[in-house]
Coordinates of C-alpha atoms (C1' of nucleotides) in Angstrom, one line a residue:
Chain A
M1 CA 10.5 18.3 -16.4
T2 CA 7.1 17.4 -14.3
K3 CA 3.8 18.0 -16.1
T4 CA 1.3 20.2 -15.3
I5 CA -2.4 19.7 -15.7
E6 CA -2.2 21.8 -18.7
D7 CA 0.5 19.7 -20.5
F8 CA -1.7 16.7 -19.6
K9 CA -4.6 18.9 -21.4
K10 CA -2.5 19.1 -24.2
I11 CA -1.7 15.6 -25.0
L12 CA -5.3 14.3 -24.2
Q13 CA -6.8 16.8 -26.7
E14 CA -4.1 15.7 -29.4
K15 CA -5.2 12.0 -28.7
N16 CA -9.2 13.2 -28.8
I17 CA -9.8 12.6 -25.7
R18 CA -12.3 14.7 -24.3
L19 CA -11.4 16.5 -21.4
S20 CA -14.1 15.8 -19.1
H21 CA -14.4 17.8 -15.5
Q22 CA -14.0 14.3 -14.1
R23 CA -10.9 13.3 -15.8
L24 CA -9.1 16.4 -15.0
K25 CA -9.9 15.9 -11.3
V26 CA -8.2 12.5 -11.1
L27 CA -5.5 13.6 -12.7
E28 CA -5.0 16.6 -10.6
Y29 CA -5.3 14.4 -7.5
L30 CA -2.7 12.6 -8.9
V31 CA -0.4 15.2 -9.7
Q32 CA -0.9 16.7 -6.1
N33 CA -0.9 13.5 -4.2
K34 CA 2.0 11.7 -4.9
T35 CA 0.9 9.1 -2.2
H36 CA 0.5 6.3 -4.7
P37 CA -3.0 6.3 -4.2
S38 CA -5.7 3.3 -4.3
V39 CA -9.1 3.7 -6.5
D40 CA -10.7 4.0 -3.1
D41 CA -8.1 6.9 -2.1
I42 CA -9.2 8.6 -5.1
Y43 CA -12.8 8.3 -5.1
I44 CA -13.4 9.2 -1.4
N45 CA -11.3 12.2 -1.5
L46 CA -12.8 13.6 -4.9
Q47 CA -16.0 13.2 -3.6
K48 CA -15.9 16.2 -1.2
D49 CA -16.1 18.4 -4.3
L50 CA -17.6 16.2 -6.7
P51 CA -20.8 14.2 -4.9
S52 CA -22.2 12.6 -7.8
L53 CA -18.6 11.3 -8.6
S54 CA -19.2 7.5 -9.4
K55 CA -16.7 4.9 -8.7
A56 CA -17.0 3.5 -12.2
T57 CA -15.5 6.7 -13.3
V58 CA -12.3 6.9 -11.3
Y59 CA -11.8 3.5 -12.6
N60 CA -12.4 4.2 -16.2
T61 CA -10.4 7.4 -16.1
L62 CA -7.2 5.6 -14.5
N63 CA -7.6 2.8 -16.9
M64 CA -7.8 5.4 -19.8
L65 CA -4.9 7.1 -18.5
E66 CA -2.8 3.9 -18.1
E67 CA -3.4 3.1 -22.1
V68 CA -2.1 6.2 -23.3
G69 CA 0.8 6.1 -20.8
L70 CA 0.4 9.2 -18.5
V71 CA -0.6 6.9 -15.5
N72 CA 1.5 3.8 -14.1
V73 CA -0.3 1.1 -12.0
L74 CA 1.4 -0.6 -9.1
T75 CA 0.5 -4.1 -8.5
I76 CA 3.0 -4.2 -5.4
E77 CA -0.4 -5.1 -3.2
D78 CA -2.0 -8.2 -4.0
N79 CA -5.6 -7.1 -3.1
E80 CA -5.6 -3.5 -4.6
N81 CA -4.0 -1.5 -7.5
H82 CA -2.3 1.6 -6.8
Y83 CA -1.7 4.8 -9.3
E84 CA 1.1 7.6 -10.1
I85 CA 1.7 9.5 -12.7
T86 CA 4.1 8.2 -15.1
S87 CA 7.8 9.2 -14.1
K88 CA 11.2 7.5 -14.9
N89 CA 14.1 6.3 -12.7
H90 CA 12.0 5.0 -9.8
G91 CA 11.5 1.8 -7.5
H92 CA 8.8 1.5 -5.0
F93 CA 9.2 0.3 -1.4
K94 CA 6.3 -1.0 0.5
C95 CA 6.1 -0.9 4.6
T96 CA 4.6 -4.0 5.4
S97 CA 3.7 -2.5 8.8
C98 CA 2.3 0.7 7.8
K99 CA 1.4 -0.1 4.4
K100 CA 2.6 3.0 2.8
I101 CA 4.5 2.9 -0.4
Y102 CA 7.8 5.1 -0.7
D103 CA 9.4 5.9 -4.1
F104 CA 13.3 5.5 -4.3
T105 CA 15.8 6.4 -7.0
L106 CA 16.7 3.9 -9.1
D107 CA 17.8 3.7 -12.9
V108 CA 15.6 0.6 -13.7
E109 CA 16.6 1.0 -17.6
E110 CA 20.2 -0.3 -16.2
I111 CA 18.5 -3.3 -14.9
K112 CA 20.1 -6.1 -17.3
S113 CA 19.9 -9.7 -18.1
T114 CA 21.1 -11.4 -20.7
D115 CA 18.3 -14.1 -20.7
L116 CA 16.0 -11.1 -21.8
A117 CA 18.1 -10.5 -25.1
D118 CA 15.4 -11.8 -27.6
F119 CA 12.5 -10.2 -25.4
E120 CA 11.2 -6.5 -25.7
I121 CA 11.0 -5.3 -22.4
K122 CA 8.3 -2.4 -22.5
E123 CA 7.9 -1.9 -18.7
R124 CA 10.2 -2.4 -15.5
D125 CA 8.8 -2.1 -12.1
V126 CA 11.1 -2.6 -9.0
Y127 CA 9.3 -3.7 -6.0
F128 CA 10.9 -4.1 -2.5
R129 CA 9.1 -4.6 0.6
G130 CA 9.9 -4.7 4.2
L131 CA 9.9 -2.0 7.3
C132 CA 10.5 1.9 6.8
P133 CA 12.4 3.9 9.3
E134 CA 9.1 5.1 10.9
C135 CA 8.2 1.5 11.6
L136 CA 11.6 0.4 12.5
D137 CA 11.6 3.0 15.5
S138 CA 8.8 2.2 17.0
D139 CA 9.5 -1.4 16.7
Q140 CA 12.7 -0.1 19.2
D141 CA 10.1 1.9 21.2
S142 CA 8.0 -1.1 22.2
S143 CA 11.2 -3.7 22.7
D144 CA 12.3 -0.9 25.2
K145 CA 9.5 -1.4 27.1
Chain B
M1 CA 20.7 -26.8 -4.4
T2 CA 17.0 -27.5 -5.8
K3 CA 15.0 -28.7 -2.9
T4 CA 13.3 -32.2 -3.2
I5 CA 9.8 -33.0 -1.2
E6 CA 12.0 -34.8 1.1
D7 CA 13.3 -31.8 2.1
F8 CA 10.3 -29.7 2.4
K9 CA 8.6 -32.6 5.0
K10 CA 11.6 -32.4 7.0
I11 CA 11.4 -28.3 7.1
L12 CA 7.5 -28.7 7.7
Q13 CA 8.2 -31.1 10.1
E14 CA 10.4 -29.2 12.4
K15 CA 7.9 -26.3 12.3
N16 CA 5.3 -28.6 13.7
I17 CA 3.4 -28.1 10.5
R18 CA 1.3 -31.2 9.5
L19 CA 2.2 -33.0 6.6
S20 CA -1.4 -33.6 5.1
H21 CA -2.1 -35.2 1.8
Q22 CA -3.0 -31.9 0.4
R23 CA -0.3 -29.9 1.5
L24 CA 2.3 -32.3 0.0
K25 CA 0.7 -32.5 -3.2
V26 CA 0.5 -28.7 -3.5
L27 CA 4.1 -28.4 -3.1
E28 CA 4.7 -31.5 -5.1
Y29 CA 2.6 -29.6 -7.8
L30 CA 5.1 -26.3 -7.5
V31 CA 8.3 -28.6 -7.5
Q32 CA 7.5 -30.2 -10.8
N33 CA 5.7 -27.3 -12.8
K34 CA 8.0 -24.3 -12.6
T35 CA 5.2 -22.2 -15.0
H36 CA 4.4 -19.9 -12.0
P37 CA 0.9 -21.2 -11.4
S38 CA -2.3 -19.4 -10.1
V39 CA -4.6 -21.1 -7.3
D40 CA -6.7 -22.1 -10.2
D41 CA -4.1 -23.7 -12.1
I42 CA -3.3 -25.6 -9.4
Y43 CA -6.4 -26.6 -8.2
I44 CA -7.8 -27.7 -11.7
N45 CA -4.7 -29.8 -12.0
L46 CA -4.4 -31.4 -8.7
Q47 CA -8.5 -32.4 -8.9
K48 CA -7.6 -35.0 -11.4
D49 CA -5.8 -37.0 -8.1
L50 CA -7.9 -35.4 -5.4
P51 CA -11.4 -35.0 -6.6
S52 CA -12.2 -34.0 -3.0
L53 CA -9.9 -31.0 -3.3
S54 CA -11.5 -27.6 -2.1
K55 CA -10.0 -24.6 -3.7
A56 CA -10.2 -23.3 0.3
T57 CA -7.1 -25.8 0.8
V58 CA -5.3 -24.8 -1.9
Y59 CA -5.5 -21.0 -0.7
N60 CA -4.8 -22.1 2.9
T61 CA -1.7 -24.1 2.0
L62 CA 0.0 -21.4 -0.4
N63 CA -0.7 -18.4 2.2
M64 CA 1.3 -21.1 5.0
L65 CA 4.0 -21.9 2.8
E66 CA 4.5 -18.2 2.0
E67 CA 4.6 -17.5 5.8
V68 CA 7.3 -20.2 6.4
G69 CA 8.9 -18.6 3.2
L70 CA 8.7 -22.0 1.0
V71 CA 6.9 -20.0 -1.4
N72 CA 7.0 -16.6 -3.3
V73 CA 3.7 -15.1 -4.6
L74 CA 3.9 -13.1 -7.6
T75 CA 1.9 -9.6 -7.7
I76 CA 3.0 -9.3 -11.3
E77 CA -0.6 -9.2 -12.5
D78 CA -3.1 -7.1 -11.2
N79 CA -5.8 -9.4 -11.2
E80 CA -4.7 -13.0 -9.5
N81 CA -1.8 -14.0 -7.6
H82 CA 1.0 -16.6 -9.2
Y83 CA 3.3 -18.7 -7.0
E84 CA 6.8 -20.4 -7.2
I85 CA 9.0 -22.3 -4.8
T86 CA 11.2 -19.5 -3.2
S87 CA 14.5 -19.2 -5.2
K88 CA 17.0 -16.4 -5.3
N89 CA 18.2 -14.5 -8.0
H90 CA 15.7 -14.2 -10.9
G91 CA 13.7 -11.7 -12.0
H92 CA 10.1 -12.0 -13.8
F93 CA 9.1 -11.0 -17.3
K94 CA 5.5 -11.3 -18.1
C95 CA 4.2 -11.4 -21.9
T96 CA 1.3 -9.1 -22.4
S97 CA 0.5 -11.2 -25.3
C98 CA 0.7 -14.9 -24.3
K99 CA 0.6 -13.9 -20.7
K100 CA 3.3 -16.4 -19.7
I101 CA 5.7 -15.3 -17.0
Y102 CA 9.3 -16.2 -17.6
D103 CA 12.0 -16.2 -15.1
F104 CA 15.3 -14.5 -15.8
T105 CA 18.8 -14.5 -14.0
L106 CA 19.5 -11.6 -12.1
D107 CA 21.3 -10.7 -8.7
V108 CA 18.2 -8.6 -7.1
E109 CA 20.7 -8.3 -3.9
E110 CA 23.0 -6.2 -6.3
I111 CA 20.0 -3.3 -7.1
K112 CA 20.8 -0.5 -4.3
S113 CA 19.5 2.8 -3.7
T114 CA 21.0 5.3 -1.5
D115 CA 17.3 6.4 -0.5
L116 CA 16.6 3.1 1.4
A117 CA 19.8 3.5 3.7
D118 CA 17.6 3.4 6.6
F119 CA 15.0 0.8 5.4
E120 CA 15.2 -2.7 6.4
I121 CA 14.4 -4.6 2.9
K122 CA 13.2 -8.1 3.1
E123 CA 11.7 -8.8 -0.3
R124 CA 12.8 -7.8 -3.8
D125 CA 10.6 -8.3 -6.8
V126 CA 11.8 -7.3 -10.2
Y127 CA 8.7 -7.3 -12.8
F128 CA 9.2 -6.5 -16.5
R129 CA 6.5 -6.7 -19.0
G130 CA 6.5 -6.7 -22.8
L131 CA 6.5 -9.4 -25.5
C132 CA 8.3 -12.7 -25.3
P133 CA 10.4 -14.3 -28.8
E134 CA 7.6 -16.7 -29.5
C135 CA 5.1 -13.6 -29.7
L136 CA 7.7 -11.1 -31.5
D137 CA 8.0 -13.8 -34.3
S138 CA 4.0 -14.2 -34.4
D139 CA 4.2 -10.2 -34.9
Q140 CA 6.6 -10.7 -37.5
D141 CA 4.5 -13.4 -39.3
S142 CA 1.1 -11.2 -39.1
S143 CA 2.7 -8.2 -40.7
D144 CA 4.3 -10.1 -43.3
K145 CA 1.4 -10.9 -44.8
Chain C
dT1 C1' -25.4 31.1 -28.3
dT2 C1' -28.3 27.1 -28.8
dC3 C1' -28.4 22.9 -31.3
dT4 C1' -26.8 18.0 -32.0
dT5 C1' -25.0 13.9 -31.1
dA6 C1' -21.5 10.7 -29.8
dA7 C1' -18.8 9.9 -25.6
dT8 C1' -18.8 10.0 -21.0
dT9 C1' -20.8 9.6 -16.2
dT10 C1' -23.8 7.5 -13.3
dA11 C1' -26.0 3.9 -10.4
dT12 C1' -26.2 -0.6 -10.5
dA13 C1' -25.8 -5.3 -11.1
dA14 C1' -22.4 -8.7 -12.2
dT15 C1' -17.9 -11.2 -12.1
dC16 C1' -14.2 -13.2 -10.0
dA17 C1' -10.3 -13.6 -7.0
dT18 C1' -9.8 -14.4 -2.0
dT19 C1' -11.2 -15.2 2.8
dA20 C1' -14.4 -16.3 6.8
dT21 C1' -17.5 -20.0 8.7
dA22 C1' -18.9 -24.2 10.7
dA23 C1' -19.2 -29.0 10.0
dT24 C1' -16.5 -33.0 8.9
dT25 C1' -12.6 -35.4 8.4
dT26 C1' -7.5 -36.5 9.7
dA27 C1' -2.7 -36.7 11.3
dA28 C1' 0.2 -37.6 15.0
dT29 C1' 0.7 -39.1 19.3
dA30 C1' -0.5 -42.2 23.4
Chain D
dT1 C1' -6.9 -48.0 18.4
dA2 C1' -8.5 -44.0 20.7
dT3 C1' -8.1 -39.0 21.1
dT4 C1' -7.9 -34.7 20.0
dA5 C1' -6.3 -30.7 17.9
dA6 C1' -5.5 -29.3 13.1
dA7 C1' -6.7 -29.6 8.6
dT8 C1' -10.4 -29.7 4.9
dT9 C1' -14.4 -29.1 3.0
dA10 C1' -18.7 -27.2 1.4
dT11 C1' -20.3 -22.8 1.4
dA12 C1' -21.4 -18.2 2.2
dA13 C1' -19.6 -13.6 2.6
dT14 C1' -16.1 -9.9 1.2
dG15 C1' -14.1 -6.8 -1.8
dA16 C1' -12.2 -4.9 -6.1
dT17 C1' -13.1 -4.5 -10.7
dT18 C1' -15.7 -4.9 -15.1
dA19 C1' -20.1 -4.5 -17.6
dT20 C1' -24.7 -2.7 -18.6
dA21 C1' -28.0 0.6 -19.9
dA22 C1' -30.1 5.2 -18.9
dA23 C1' -28.8 10.2 -18.0
dT24 C1' -25.8 13.7 -19.1
dT25 C1' -22.4 16.3 -20.9
dA26 C1' -18.3 18.0 -24.2
dA27 C1' -16.8 19.9 -28.3
dG28 C1' -18.3 21.3 -32.7
dA29 C1' -22.1 22.8 -36.0
dA30 C1' -25.5 25.8 -37.1

DNA sequence: TTCTTAATTTATAATCATTATAATTTAATA
DNA sequence: TATTAAATTATAATGATTATAAATTAAGAA
C-alpha cells in the first residue's frame, strides 16, 4: 500500500521528470518523516547530507511533487506550509500549544453536502485545532502546583 | 440569529474593548460582505470612506476580533488569510479556477474520529477545493469550440 | 565512456503578507 | 472640557515564497 522510493522513481520517470539527487532526497525525507515538515524542517535536515542544497530547490521540488499529485500541502497554519506524502482517509489536528500536527483516521470522501451537488470536488482537507493529550496533561500538572 | 452591529457593540463593550470607528467599520464590512474577504479586500474597500485608514489597523482589528471569537480566519489559501464573521455549521469550498470561496452547509460537529478521543477539539475547519458550477460551465463552452 | 544539451540547482534578489515600532490621535470617563 | 490609556497611523522589519540568471548535472546519443 505505502509507496517506496522505488515506486516514486517509476512514477516520475513515466512522467519524464528527472530523478535528481535533490528530488529523491526530498521524497525520501517525506517518506521517512511522517511529521508534516515545513520547508525549513526539510531544508535544515537535508543540509546535513547535502551541504550545497538550496532552499529554492526544496520549494521547487515540493511544488513539482504537488503538481503531479505525490505530495499534499497543508495550509493548517497561517504562516507556513507543511507537506506530506499524499495518502487517503485522514484528517489533521494541530495542537495550538505544542504546534504538532497529528493525523487522525477519517473517511473524508464520506463528508457530503447537498449544497455541493453541482460542484466538482478535487481535494478535501479537514483541519481540527485544539490541545493534544500531552499538552492537556501538562496543563493539569501546572494547575496542580 | 445573525448578529447585528449593535449586538457586536454590546459584546465588545462587555469585554471593555473600545468601539473605535475603524473597528466598527471592519465589523460592518464583514457583516455586509459574506465573501470571505482578505485583508486587502477590506482595506481597499474601507479606504473609500476612511482615507486615513492604515492596513495595520485592519490587521490589528481582525486579530483582536479573532481572539474574542467574533471572527474566524480561513487558511484555505496558502498565501493569504481570509476572514468571516464566526458562524456554525458550514464548510468552505474554494474554486481553483475563479478563486471564489463558497460556504456549504455541513454539521462539522458531527465529524468524529476515535483517534481523537483524548484530544480537546476547539476549532473545526473543512476545506474543499475544485471547480464551481460557473467554472465547470465555462470549461464546457471552451471544449465545444 | 564521453559528449551534448536541455533541465535542474544554486545563490541571490525580489515580492508579498504580516508584524513591530514609535509618534500621533482618540474613546471613554472624571 | 480635560485627562489618559488605548488605538491608529506611517513606516520599517520580518519571514515565507517566488523570480532570475549563471553554474551544474541527468540522460540519451555518439
